[in-house]
PDB file of C-alpha atoms in Angstrom:
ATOM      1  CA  UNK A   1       0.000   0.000   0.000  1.00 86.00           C
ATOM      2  CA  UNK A   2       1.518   3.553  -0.621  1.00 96.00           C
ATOM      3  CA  UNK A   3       1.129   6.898   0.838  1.00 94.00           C
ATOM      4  CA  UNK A   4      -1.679   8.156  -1.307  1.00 95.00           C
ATOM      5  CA  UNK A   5      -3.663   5.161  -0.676  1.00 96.00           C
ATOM      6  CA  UNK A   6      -2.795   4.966   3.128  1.00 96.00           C
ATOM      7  CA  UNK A   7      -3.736   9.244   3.161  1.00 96.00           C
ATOM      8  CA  UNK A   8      -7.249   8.115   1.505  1.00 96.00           C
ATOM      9  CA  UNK A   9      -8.019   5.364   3.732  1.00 96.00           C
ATOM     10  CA  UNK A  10      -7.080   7.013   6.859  1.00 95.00           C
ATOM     11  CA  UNK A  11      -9.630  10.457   5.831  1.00 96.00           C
ATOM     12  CA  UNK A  12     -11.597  11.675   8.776  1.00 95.00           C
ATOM     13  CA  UNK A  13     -13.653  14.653   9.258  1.00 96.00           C
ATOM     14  CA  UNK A  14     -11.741  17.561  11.527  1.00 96.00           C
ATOM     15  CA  UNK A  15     -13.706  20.026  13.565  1.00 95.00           C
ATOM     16  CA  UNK A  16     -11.371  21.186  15.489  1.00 96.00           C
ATOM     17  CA  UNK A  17      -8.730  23.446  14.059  1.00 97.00           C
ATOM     18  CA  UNK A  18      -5.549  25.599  15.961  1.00 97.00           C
ATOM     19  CA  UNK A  19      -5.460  29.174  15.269  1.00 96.00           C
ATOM     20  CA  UNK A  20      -2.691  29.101  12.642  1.00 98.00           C
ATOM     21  CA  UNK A  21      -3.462  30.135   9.030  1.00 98.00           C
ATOM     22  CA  UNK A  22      -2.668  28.734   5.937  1.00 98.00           C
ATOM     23  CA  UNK A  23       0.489  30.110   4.138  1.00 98.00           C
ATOM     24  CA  UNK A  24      -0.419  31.658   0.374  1.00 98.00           C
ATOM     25  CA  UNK A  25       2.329  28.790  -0.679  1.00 98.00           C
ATOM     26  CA  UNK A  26      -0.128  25.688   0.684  1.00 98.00           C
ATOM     27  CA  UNK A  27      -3.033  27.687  -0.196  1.00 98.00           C
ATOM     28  CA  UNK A  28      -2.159  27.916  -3.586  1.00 98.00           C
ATOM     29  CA  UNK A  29      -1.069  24.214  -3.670  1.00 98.00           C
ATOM     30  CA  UNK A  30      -4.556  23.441  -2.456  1.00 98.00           C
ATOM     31  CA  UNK A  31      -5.956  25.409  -5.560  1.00 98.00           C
ATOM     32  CA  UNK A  32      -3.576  23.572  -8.075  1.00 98.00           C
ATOM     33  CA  UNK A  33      -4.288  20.566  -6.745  1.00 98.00           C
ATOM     34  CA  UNK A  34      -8.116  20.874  -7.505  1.00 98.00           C
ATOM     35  CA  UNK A  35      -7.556  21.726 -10.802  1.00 98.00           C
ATOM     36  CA  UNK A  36      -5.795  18.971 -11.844  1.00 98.00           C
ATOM     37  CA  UNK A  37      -8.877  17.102 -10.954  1.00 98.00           C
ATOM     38  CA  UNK A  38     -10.671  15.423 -13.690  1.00 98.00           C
ATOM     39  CA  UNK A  39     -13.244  17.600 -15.764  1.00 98.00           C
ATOM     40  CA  UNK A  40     -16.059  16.766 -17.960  1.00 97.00           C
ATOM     41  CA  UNK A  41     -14.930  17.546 -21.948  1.00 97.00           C
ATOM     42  CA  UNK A  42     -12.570  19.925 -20.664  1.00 97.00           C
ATOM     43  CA  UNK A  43     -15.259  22.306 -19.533  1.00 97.00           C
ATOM     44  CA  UNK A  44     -14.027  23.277 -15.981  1.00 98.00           C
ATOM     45  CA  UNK A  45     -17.177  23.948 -14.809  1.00 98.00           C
ATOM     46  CA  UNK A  46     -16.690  24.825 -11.414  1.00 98.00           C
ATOM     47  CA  UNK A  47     -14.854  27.495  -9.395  1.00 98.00           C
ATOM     48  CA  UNK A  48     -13.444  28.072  -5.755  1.00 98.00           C
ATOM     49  CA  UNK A  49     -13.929  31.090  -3.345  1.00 98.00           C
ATOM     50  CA  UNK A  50     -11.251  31.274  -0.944  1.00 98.00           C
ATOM     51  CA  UNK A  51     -12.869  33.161   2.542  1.00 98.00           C
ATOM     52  CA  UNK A  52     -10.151  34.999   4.719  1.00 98.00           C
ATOM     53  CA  UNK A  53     -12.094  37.862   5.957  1.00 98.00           C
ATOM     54  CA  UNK A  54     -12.741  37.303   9.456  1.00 97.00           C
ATOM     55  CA  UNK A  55     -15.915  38.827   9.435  1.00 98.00           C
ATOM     56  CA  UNK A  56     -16.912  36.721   6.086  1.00 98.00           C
ATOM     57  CA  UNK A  57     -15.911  33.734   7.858  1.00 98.00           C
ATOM     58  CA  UNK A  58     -18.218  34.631  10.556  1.00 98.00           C
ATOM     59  CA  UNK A  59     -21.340  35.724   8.824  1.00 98.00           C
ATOM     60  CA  UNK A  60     -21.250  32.282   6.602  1.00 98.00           C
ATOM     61  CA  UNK A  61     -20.712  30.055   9.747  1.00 98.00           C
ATOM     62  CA  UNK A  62     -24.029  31.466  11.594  1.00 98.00           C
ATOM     63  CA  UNK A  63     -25.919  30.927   8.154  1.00 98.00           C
ATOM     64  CA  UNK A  64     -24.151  27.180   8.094  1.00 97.00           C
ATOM     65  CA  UNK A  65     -26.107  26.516  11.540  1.00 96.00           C
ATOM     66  CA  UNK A  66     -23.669  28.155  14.098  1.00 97.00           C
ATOM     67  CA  UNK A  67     -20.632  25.721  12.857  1.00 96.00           C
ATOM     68  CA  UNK A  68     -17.707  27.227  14.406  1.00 96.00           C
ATOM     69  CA  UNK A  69     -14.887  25.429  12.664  1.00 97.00           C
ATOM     70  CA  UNK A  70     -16.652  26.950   9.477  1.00 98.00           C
ATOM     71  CA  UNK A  71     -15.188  30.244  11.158  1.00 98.00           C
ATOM     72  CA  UNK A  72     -12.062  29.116  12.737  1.00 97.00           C
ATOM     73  CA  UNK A  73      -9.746  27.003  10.599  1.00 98.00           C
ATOM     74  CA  UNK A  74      -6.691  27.508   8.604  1.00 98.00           C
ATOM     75  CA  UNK A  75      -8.513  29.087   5.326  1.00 98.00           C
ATOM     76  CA  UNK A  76     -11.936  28.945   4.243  1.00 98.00           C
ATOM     77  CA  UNK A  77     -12.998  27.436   0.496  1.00 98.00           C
ATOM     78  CA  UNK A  78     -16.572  27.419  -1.263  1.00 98.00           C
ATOM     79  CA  UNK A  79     -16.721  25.235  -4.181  1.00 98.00           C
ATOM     80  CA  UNK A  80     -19.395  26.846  -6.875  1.00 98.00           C
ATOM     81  CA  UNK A  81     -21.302  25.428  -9.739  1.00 98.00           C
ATOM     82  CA  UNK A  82     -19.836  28.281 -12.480  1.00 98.00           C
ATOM     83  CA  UNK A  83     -21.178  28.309 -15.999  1.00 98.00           C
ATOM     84  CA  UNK A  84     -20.675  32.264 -15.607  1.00 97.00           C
ATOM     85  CA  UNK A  85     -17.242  32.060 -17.915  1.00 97.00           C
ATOM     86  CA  UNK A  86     -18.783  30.030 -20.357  1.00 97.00           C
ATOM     87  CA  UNK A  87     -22.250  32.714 -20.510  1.00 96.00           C
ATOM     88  CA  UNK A  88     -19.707  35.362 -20.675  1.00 97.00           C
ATOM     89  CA  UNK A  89     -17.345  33.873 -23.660  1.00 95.00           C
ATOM     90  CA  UNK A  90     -20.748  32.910 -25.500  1.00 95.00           C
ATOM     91  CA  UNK A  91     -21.744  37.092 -24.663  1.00 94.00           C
ATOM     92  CA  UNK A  92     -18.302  38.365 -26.148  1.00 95.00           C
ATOM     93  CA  UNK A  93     -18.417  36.113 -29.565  1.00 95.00           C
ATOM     94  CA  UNK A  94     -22.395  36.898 -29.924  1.00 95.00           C
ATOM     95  CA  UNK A  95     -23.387  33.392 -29.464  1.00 94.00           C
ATOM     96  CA  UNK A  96     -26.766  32.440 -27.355  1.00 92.00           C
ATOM     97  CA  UNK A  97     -26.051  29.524 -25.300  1.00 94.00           C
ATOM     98  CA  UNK A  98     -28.449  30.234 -22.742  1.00 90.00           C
ATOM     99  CA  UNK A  99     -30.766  26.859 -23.093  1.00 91.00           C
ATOM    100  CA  UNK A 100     -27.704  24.781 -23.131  1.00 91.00           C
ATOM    101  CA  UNK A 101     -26.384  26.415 -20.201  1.00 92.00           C
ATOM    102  CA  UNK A 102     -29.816  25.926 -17.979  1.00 95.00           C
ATOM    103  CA  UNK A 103     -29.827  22.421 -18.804  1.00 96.00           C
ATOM    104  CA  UNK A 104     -29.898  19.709 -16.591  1.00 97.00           C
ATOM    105  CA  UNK A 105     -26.845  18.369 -18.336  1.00 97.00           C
ATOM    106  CA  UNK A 106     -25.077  20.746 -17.666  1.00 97.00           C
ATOM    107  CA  UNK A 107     -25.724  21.393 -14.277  1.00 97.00           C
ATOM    108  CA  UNK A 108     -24.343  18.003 -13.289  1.00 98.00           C
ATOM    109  CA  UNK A 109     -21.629  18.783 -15.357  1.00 98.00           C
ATOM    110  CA  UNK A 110     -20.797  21.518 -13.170  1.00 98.00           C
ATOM    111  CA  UNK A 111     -21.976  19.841  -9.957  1.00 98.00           C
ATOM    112  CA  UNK A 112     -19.928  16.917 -10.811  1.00 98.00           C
ATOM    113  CA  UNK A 113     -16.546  19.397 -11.636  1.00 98.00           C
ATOM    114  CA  UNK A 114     -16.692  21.364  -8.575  1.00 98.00           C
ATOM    115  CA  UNK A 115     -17.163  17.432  -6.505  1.00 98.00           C
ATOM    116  CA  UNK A 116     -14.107  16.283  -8.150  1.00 98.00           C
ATOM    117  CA  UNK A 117     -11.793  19.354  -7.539  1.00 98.00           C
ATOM    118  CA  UNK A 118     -12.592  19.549  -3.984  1.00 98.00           C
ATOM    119  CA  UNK A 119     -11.827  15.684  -3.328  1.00 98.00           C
ATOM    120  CA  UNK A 120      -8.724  16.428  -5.478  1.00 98.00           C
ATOM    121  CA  UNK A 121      -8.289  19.385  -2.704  1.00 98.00           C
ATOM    122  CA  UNK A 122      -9.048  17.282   0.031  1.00 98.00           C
ATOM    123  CA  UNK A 123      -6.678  14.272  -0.469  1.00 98.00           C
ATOM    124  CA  UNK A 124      -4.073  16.868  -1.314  1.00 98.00           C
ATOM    125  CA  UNK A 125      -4.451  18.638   2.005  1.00 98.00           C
ATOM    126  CA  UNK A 126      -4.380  15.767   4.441  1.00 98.00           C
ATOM    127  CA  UNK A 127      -0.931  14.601   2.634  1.00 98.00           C
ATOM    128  CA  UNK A 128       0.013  17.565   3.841  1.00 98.00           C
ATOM    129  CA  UNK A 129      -0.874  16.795   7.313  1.00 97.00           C
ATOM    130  CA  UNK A 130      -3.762  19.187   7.010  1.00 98.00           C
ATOM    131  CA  UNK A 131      -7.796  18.591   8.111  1.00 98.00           C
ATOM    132  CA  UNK A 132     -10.501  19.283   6.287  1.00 98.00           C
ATOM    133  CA  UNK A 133     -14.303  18.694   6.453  1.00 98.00           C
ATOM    134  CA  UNK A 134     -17.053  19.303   4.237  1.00 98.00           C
ATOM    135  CA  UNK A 135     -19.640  22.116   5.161  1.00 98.00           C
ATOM    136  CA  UNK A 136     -23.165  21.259   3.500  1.00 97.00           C
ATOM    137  CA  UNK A 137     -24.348  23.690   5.835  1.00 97.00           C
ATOM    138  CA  UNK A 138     -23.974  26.607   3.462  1.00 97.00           C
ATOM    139  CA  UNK A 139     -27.166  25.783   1.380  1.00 97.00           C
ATOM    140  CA  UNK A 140     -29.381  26.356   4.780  1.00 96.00           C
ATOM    141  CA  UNK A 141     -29.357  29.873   3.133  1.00 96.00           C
ATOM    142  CA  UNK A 142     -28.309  30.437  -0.377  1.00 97.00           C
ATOM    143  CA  UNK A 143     -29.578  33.332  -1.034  1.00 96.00           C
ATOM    144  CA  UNK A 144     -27.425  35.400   1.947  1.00 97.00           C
ATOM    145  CA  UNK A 145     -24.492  32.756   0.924  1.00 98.00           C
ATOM    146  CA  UNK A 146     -24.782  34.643  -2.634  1.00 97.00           C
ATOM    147  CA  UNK A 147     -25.049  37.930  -0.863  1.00 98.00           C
ATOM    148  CA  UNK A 148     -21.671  37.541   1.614  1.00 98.00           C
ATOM    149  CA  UNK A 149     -19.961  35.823  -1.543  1.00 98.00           C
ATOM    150  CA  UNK A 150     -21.366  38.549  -4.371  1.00 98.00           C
ATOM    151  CA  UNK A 151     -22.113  35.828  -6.674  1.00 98.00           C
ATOM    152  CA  UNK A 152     -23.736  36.403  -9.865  1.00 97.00           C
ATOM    153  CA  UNK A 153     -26.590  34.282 -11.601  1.00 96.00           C
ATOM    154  CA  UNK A 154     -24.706  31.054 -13.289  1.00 97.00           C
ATOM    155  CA  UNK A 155     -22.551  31.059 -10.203  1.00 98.00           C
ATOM    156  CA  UNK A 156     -23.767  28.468  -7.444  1.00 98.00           C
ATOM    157  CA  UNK A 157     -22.229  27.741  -3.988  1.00 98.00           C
ATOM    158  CA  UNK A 158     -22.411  23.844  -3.483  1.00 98.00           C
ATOM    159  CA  UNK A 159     -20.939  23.744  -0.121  1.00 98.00           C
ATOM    160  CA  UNK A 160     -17.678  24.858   2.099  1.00 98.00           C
ATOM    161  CA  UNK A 161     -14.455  23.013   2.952  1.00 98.00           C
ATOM    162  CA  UNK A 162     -13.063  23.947   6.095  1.00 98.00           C
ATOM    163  CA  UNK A 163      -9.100  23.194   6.021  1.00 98.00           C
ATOM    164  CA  UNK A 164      -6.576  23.607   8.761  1.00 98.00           C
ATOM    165  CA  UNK A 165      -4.334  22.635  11.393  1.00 98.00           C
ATOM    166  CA  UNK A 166      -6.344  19.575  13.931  1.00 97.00           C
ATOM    167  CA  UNK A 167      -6.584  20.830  17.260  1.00 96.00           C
ATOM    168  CA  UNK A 168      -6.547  16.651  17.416  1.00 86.00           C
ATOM    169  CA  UNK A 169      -8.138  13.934  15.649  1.00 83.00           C
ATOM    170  CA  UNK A 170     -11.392  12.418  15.923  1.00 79.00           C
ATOM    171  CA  UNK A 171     -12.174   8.855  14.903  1.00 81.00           C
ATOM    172  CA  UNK A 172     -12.649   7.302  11.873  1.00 89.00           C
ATOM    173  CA  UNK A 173     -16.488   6.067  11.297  1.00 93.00           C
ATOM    174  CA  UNK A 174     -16.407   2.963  10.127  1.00 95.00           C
ATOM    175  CA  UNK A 175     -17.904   2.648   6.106  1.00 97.00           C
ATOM    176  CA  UNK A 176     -20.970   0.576   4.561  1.00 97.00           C
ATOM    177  CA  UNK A 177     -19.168  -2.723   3.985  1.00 96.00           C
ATOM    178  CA  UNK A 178     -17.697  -3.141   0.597  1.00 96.00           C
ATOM    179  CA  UNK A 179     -20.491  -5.594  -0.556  1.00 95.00           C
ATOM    180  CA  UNK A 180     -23.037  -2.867   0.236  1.00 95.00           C
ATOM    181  CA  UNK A 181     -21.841  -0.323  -2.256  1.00 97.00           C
ATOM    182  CA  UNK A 182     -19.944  -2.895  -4.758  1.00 97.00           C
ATOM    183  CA  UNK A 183     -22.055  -4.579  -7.262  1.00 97.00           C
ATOM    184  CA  UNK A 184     -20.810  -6.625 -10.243  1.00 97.00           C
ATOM    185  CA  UNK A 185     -21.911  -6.391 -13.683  1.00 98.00           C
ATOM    186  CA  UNK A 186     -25.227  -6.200 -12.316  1.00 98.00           C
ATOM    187  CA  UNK A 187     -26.992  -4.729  -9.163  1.00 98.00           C
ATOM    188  CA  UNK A 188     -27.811  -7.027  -6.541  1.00 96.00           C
ATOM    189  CA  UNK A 189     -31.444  -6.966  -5.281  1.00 97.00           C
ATOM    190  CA  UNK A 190     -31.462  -9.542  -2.956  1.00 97.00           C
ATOM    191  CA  UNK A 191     -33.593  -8.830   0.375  1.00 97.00           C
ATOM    192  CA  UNK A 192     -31.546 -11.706   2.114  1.00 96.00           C
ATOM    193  CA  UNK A 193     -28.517 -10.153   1.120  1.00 95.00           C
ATOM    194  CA  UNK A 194     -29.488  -6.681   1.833  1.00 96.00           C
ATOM    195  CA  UNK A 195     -30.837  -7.347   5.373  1.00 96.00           C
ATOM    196  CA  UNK A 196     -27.301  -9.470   6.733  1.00 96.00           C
ATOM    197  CA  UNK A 197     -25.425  -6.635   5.094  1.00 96.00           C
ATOM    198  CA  UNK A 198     -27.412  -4.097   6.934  1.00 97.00           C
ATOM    199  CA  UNK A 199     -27.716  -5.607  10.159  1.00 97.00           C
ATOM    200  CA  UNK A 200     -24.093  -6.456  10.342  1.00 96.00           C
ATOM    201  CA  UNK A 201     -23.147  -2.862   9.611  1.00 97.00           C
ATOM    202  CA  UNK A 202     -25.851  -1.405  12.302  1.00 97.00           C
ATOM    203  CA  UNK A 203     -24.392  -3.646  14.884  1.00 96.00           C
ATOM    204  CA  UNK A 204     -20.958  -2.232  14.038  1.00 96.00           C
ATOM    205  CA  UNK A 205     -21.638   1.466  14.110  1.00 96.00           C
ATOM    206  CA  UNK A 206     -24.169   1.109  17.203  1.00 96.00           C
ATOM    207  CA  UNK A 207     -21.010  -0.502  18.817  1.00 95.00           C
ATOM    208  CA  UNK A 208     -18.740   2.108  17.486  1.00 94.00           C
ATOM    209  CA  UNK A 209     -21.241   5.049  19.171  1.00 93.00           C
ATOM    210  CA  UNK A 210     -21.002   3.228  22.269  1.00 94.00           C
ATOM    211  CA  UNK A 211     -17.500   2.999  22.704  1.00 91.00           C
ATOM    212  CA  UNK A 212     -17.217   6.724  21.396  1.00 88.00           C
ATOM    213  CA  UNK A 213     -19.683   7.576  24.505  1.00 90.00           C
ATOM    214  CA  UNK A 214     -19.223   5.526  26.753  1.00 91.00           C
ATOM    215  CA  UNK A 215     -22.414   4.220  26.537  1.00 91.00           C
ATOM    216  CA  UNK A 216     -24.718   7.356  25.658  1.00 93.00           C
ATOM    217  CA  UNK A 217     -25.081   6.787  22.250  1.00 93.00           C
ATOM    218  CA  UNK A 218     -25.779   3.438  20.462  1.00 92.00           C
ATOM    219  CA  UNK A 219     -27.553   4.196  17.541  1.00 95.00           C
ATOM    220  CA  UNK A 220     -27.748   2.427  14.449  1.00 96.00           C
ATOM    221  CA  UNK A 221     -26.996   3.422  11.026  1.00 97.00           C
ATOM    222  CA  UNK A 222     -30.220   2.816   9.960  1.00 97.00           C
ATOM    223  CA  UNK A 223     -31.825   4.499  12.372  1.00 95.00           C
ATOM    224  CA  UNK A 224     -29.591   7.503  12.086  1.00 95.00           C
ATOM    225  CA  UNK A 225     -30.277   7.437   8.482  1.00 95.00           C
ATOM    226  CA  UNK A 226     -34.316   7.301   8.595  1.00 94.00           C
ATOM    227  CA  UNK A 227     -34.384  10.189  11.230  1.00 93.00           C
ATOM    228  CA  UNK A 228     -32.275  12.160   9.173  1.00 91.00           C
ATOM    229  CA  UNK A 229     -34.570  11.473   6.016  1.00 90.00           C
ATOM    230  CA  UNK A 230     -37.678  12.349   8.249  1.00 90.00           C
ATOM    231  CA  UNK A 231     -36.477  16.179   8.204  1.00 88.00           C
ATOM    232  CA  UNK A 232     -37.844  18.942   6.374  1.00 78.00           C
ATOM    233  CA  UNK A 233     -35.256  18.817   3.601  1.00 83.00           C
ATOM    234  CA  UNK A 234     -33.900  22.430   2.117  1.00 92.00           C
ATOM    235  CA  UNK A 235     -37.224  22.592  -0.511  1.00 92.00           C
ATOM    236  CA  UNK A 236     -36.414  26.252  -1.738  1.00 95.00           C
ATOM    237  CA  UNK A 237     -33.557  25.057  -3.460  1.00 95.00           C
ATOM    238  CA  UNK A 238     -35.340  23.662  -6.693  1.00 94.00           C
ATOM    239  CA  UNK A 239     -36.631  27.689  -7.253  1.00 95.00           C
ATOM    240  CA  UNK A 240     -33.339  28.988  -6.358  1.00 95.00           C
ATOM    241  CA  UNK A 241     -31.443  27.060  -8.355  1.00 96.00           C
ATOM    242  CA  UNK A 242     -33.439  27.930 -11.659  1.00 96.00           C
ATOM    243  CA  UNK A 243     -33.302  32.043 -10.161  1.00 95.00           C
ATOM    244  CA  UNK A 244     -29.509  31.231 -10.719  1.00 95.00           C
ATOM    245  CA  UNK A 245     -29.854  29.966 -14.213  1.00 95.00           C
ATOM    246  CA  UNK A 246     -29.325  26.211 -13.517  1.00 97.00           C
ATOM    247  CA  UNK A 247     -31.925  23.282 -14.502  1.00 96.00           C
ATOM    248  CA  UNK A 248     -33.724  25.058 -16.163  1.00 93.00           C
ATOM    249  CA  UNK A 249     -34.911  22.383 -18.745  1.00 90.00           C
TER     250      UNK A 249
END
């Protein structure tokens, strides 16, 4: 097994960060190192809003739900959907690209970019000895998100990365058992399968909460999982992603 490999498999999220800043130098590593990400047909259909104003910082973690290590970490990124570039190339040359542009295509082609460059980011930071975790929290409020970040239409915040120096580490949770998530040639539907899969992996994070705890917490996956589908789920964004100019048709 080599480094890369060992760096991937040993990922966990940090939320806990010291005070000390990224340099410009790793910063702009961090930035290279999500380009060289894969990209759909060359289109590079993302881009990446670096956050160092303190006050920035501060105004996105309340509208993340009161995160603080959205505020205090070693530099701040947002990953966007951006087919801005490409609606302002199409402007300059007097082409009209606008219904290829809201298409749903395209917007996983952009959702899909901006995914891949921030893994890309991420692996590249914790070989570095960095932390980083992933900050969904950002779409709670879009609309403010655009408003802190000045984003025009055709520019859409997908979510944060929070990268620093770990105050310490937290533990790895264990993953959904290869079988669960690996399917060969064709996908496997069986309920017998399913369920000893599942119940195997409940019994395995339920222990893993417990041990955490000390006994406070034994939940199940599944259980976790069903509550978490129960909630209200952030049903604005299907009208504020067309406002942008996204999915359109």
């Amino acid at each position: 097994m080599n480094n890369t490999i060992e760096t991937i498999l040993n990922h966990r999220s940090i939320r806990s960060f010291t005070d000390q800043l990224l340099t410009a130098e790793e910063i702009d590593t961090l930035v290279k190192s999500a380009q060289a990400a894969s990209t759909s047909s060359y289109v590079q259909a993302y881009s990446i809003i670096g956050v160092s104003d303190p006050e920035k910082k501060r105004e996105l973690s309340v509208l993340a739900g009161n995160q603080p290590y959205v505020e205090k970490n070693g530099h701040f990124f947002v990953f966007c959907a951006d087919l801005y570039r490409h609606q302002q190339l199409a402007e300059e040359k007097g082409e009209h690209i606008s219904e290829l542009l809201e298409n749903t295509e395209m917007f996983m082609v952009s959702l899909i970019d901006a995914a891949l460059a921030a893994q890309n980011m991420s692996i590249a930071a914790e070989s570095m000895g960095l932390g980083i975790c992933y900050i969904g929290g950002i779409r709670n409020e879009l609309d403010k998100v655009t408003e802190v970040l000045q984003t025009p239409d055709h520019v859409l915040p997908l979510f944060g990365l929070a990268v620093g120096h770990p105050a310490n580490l937290s533990g790895k949770k264990p993953r959904l058992p290869k079988q669960a998530v690996y399917h060969e040639n064709t996908y496997n539907v069986n309920t017998d399968d399913f369920r000893h899969t599942m119940n195997t992996y409940d019994k395995t994070i339920s222990d893993y909460y417990r041990e955490r705890t000390n006994g406070q917490r034994e939940e199940t996956w599944s259980d976790q999982i069903l509550n978490f589908m129960k909630q209200k789920p952030r049903t604005y964004l299907n009208d504020y992603v067309k406002e942008k100019g996204f999915n359109k048709n």
